[in-house]
mmCIF file of C-alpha atoms in Angstrom:
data_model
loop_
_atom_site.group_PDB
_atom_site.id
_atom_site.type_symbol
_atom_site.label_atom_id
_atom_site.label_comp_id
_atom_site.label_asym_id
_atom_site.label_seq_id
_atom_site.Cartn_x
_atom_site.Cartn_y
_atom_site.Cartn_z
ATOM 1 C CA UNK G 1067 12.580 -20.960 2.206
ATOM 2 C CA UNK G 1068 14.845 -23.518 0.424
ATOM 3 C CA UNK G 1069 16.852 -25.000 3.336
ATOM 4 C CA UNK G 1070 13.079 -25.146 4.740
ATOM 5 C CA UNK G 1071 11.946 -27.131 1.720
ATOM 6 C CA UNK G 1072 15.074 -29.256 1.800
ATOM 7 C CA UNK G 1073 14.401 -29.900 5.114
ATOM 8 C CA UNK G 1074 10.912 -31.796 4.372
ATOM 9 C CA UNK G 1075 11.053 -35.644 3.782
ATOM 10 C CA UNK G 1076 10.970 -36.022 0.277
ATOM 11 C CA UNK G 1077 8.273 -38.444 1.014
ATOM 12 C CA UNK G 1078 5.808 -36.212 2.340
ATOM 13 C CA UNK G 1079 6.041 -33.257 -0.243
ATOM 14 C CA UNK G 1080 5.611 -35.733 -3.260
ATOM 15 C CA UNK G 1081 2.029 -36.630 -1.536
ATOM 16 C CA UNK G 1082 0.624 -33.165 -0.591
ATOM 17 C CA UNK G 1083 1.201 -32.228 -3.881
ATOM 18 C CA UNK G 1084 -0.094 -35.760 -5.230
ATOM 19 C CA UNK G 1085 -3.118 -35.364 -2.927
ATOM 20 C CA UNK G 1086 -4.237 -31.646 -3.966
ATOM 21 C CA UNK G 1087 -7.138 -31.213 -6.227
ATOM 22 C CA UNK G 1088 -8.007 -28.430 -7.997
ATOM 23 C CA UNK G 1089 -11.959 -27.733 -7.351
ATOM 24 C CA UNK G 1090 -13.713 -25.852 -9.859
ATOM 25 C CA UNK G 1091 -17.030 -23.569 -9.512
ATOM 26 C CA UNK G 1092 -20.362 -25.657 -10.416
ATOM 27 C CA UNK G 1093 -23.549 -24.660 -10.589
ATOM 28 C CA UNK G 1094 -26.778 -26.707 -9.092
ATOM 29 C CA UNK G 1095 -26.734 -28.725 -12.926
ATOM 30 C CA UNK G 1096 -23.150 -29.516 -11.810
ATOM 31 C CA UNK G 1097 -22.183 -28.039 -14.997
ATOM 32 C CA UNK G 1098 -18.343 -26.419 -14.435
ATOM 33 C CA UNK G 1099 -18.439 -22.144 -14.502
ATOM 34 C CA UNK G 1100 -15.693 -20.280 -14.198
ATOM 35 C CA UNK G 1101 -15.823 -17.134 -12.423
ATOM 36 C CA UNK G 1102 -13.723 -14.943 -14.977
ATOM 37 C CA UNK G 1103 -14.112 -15.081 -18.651
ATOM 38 C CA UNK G 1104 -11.383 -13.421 -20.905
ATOM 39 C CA UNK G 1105 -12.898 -10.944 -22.921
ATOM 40 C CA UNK G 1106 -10.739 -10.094 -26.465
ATOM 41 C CA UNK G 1107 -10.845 -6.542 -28.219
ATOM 42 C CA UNK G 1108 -13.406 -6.710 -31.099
ATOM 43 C CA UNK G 1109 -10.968 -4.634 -33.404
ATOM 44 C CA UNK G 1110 -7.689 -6.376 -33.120
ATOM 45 C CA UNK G 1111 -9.236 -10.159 -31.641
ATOM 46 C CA UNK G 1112 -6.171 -9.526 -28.957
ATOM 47 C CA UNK G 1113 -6.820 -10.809 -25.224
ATOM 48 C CA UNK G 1114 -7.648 -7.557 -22.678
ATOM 49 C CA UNK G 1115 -5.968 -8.552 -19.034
ATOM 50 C CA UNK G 1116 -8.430 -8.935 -15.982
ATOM 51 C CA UNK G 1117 -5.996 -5.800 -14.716
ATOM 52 C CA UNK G 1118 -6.485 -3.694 -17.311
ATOM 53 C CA UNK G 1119 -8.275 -0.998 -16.468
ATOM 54 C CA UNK G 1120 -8.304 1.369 -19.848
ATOM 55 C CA UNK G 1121 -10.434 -1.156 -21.573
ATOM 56 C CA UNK G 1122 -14.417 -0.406 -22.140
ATOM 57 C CA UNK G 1123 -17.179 -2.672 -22.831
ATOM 58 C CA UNK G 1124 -20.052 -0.890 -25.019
ATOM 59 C CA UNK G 1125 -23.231 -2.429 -25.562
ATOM 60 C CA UNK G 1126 -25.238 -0.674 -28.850
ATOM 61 C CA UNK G 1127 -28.597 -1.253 -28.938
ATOM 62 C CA UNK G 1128 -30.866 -1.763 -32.190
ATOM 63 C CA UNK G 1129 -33.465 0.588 -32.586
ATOM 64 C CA UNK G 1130 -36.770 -0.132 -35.020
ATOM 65 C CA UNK G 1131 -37.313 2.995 -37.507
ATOM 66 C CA UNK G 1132 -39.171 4.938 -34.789
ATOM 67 C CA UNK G 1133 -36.078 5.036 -32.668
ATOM 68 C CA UNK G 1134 -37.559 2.554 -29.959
ATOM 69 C CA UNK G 1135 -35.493 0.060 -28.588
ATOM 70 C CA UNK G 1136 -35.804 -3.907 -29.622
ATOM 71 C CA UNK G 1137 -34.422 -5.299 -26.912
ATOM 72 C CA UNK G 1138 -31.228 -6.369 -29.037
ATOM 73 C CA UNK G 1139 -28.010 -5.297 -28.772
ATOM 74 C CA UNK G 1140 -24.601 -5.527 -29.861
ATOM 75 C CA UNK G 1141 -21.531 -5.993 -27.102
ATOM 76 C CA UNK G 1142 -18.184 -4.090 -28.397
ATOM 77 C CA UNK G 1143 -14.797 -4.981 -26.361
ATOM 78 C CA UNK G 1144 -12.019 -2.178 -27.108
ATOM 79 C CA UNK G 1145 -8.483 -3.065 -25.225
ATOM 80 C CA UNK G 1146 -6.695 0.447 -23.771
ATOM 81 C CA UNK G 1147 -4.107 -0.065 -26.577
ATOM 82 C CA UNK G 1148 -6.553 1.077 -29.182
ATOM 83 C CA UNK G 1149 -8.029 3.773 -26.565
ATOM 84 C CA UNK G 1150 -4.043 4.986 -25.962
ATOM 85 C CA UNK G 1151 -3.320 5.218 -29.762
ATOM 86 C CA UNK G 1152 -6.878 7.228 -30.339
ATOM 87 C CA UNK G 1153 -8.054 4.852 -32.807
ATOM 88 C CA UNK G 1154 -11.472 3.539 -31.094
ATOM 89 C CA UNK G 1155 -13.181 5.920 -32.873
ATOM 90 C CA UNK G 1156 -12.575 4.282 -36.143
ATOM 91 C CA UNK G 1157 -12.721 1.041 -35.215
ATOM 92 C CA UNK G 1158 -16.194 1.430 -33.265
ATOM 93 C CA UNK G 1159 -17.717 2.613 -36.556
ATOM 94 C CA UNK G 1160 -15.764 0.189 -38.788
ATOM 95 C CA UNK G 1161 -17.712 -2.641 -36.831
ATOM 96 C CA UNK G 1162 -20.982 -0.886 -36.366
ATOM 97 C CA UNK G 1163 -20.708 -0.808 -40.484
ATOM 98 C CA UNK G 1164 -19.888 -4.483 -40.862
ATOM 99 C CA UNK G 1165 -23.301 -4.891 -38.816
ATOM 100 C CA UNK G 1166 -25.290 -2.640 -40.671
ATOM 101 C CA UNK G 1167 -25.725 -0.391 -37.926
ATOM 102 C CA UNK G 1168 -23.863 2.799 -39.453
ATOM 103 C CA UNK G 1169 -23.935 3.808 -42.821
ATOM 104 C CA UNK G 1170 -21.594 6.064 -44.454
ATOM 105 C CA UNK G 1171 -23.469 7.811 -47.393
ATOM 106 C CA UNK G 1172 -25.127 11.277 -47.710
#
């Protein structure tokens, strides 16, 4: 593919790249969207991969005192490296206690 690329006029590779615009998704406000939107483990703040596929989203919903739901609720990221080293557990209820949600007395 090099002695093909060698072979172009140096002239008409500088303007196709020149020329070629990057479009970007926008909705009817033209605002720009983006289809894919990094998500980052809530226990370590590290980036999860679109290809990762041991990472879980959980959503925990808040409950009134009679146990019905509020329509509020919490979104948890955990990457697969904190799944893998079984620490989820212990995380998930170290941030459900920095919410309020859990408490740890008898």
């Amino acid at each position: 593919w090099l002695k093909r690329l060698k072979a172009f006029p140096r002239q008409h590779l500088n303007t196709t790249l020149t020329s070629f615009k990057f479009d970007r998704m926008q909705n009817d406000d033209r605002q720009i969207v983006d289809l894919y939107l990094p998500r980052k483990c809530s226990a370590t703040n590290r980036l999860i991969p679109a290809k990762e596929h041991a990472a879980v989203t959980l959503n925990v919903a808040k409950v009134d005192e009679t146990g019905t739901y509020t329509g509020e609720f919490f979104t948890y990221h955990l990457a697969g490296f904190i799944r893998q080293r079984g620490e989820s557990d212990a995380c998930l209820n170290r941030l459900l206690h920095n919410e309020g949600l859990l408490t740890f007395s008898k």
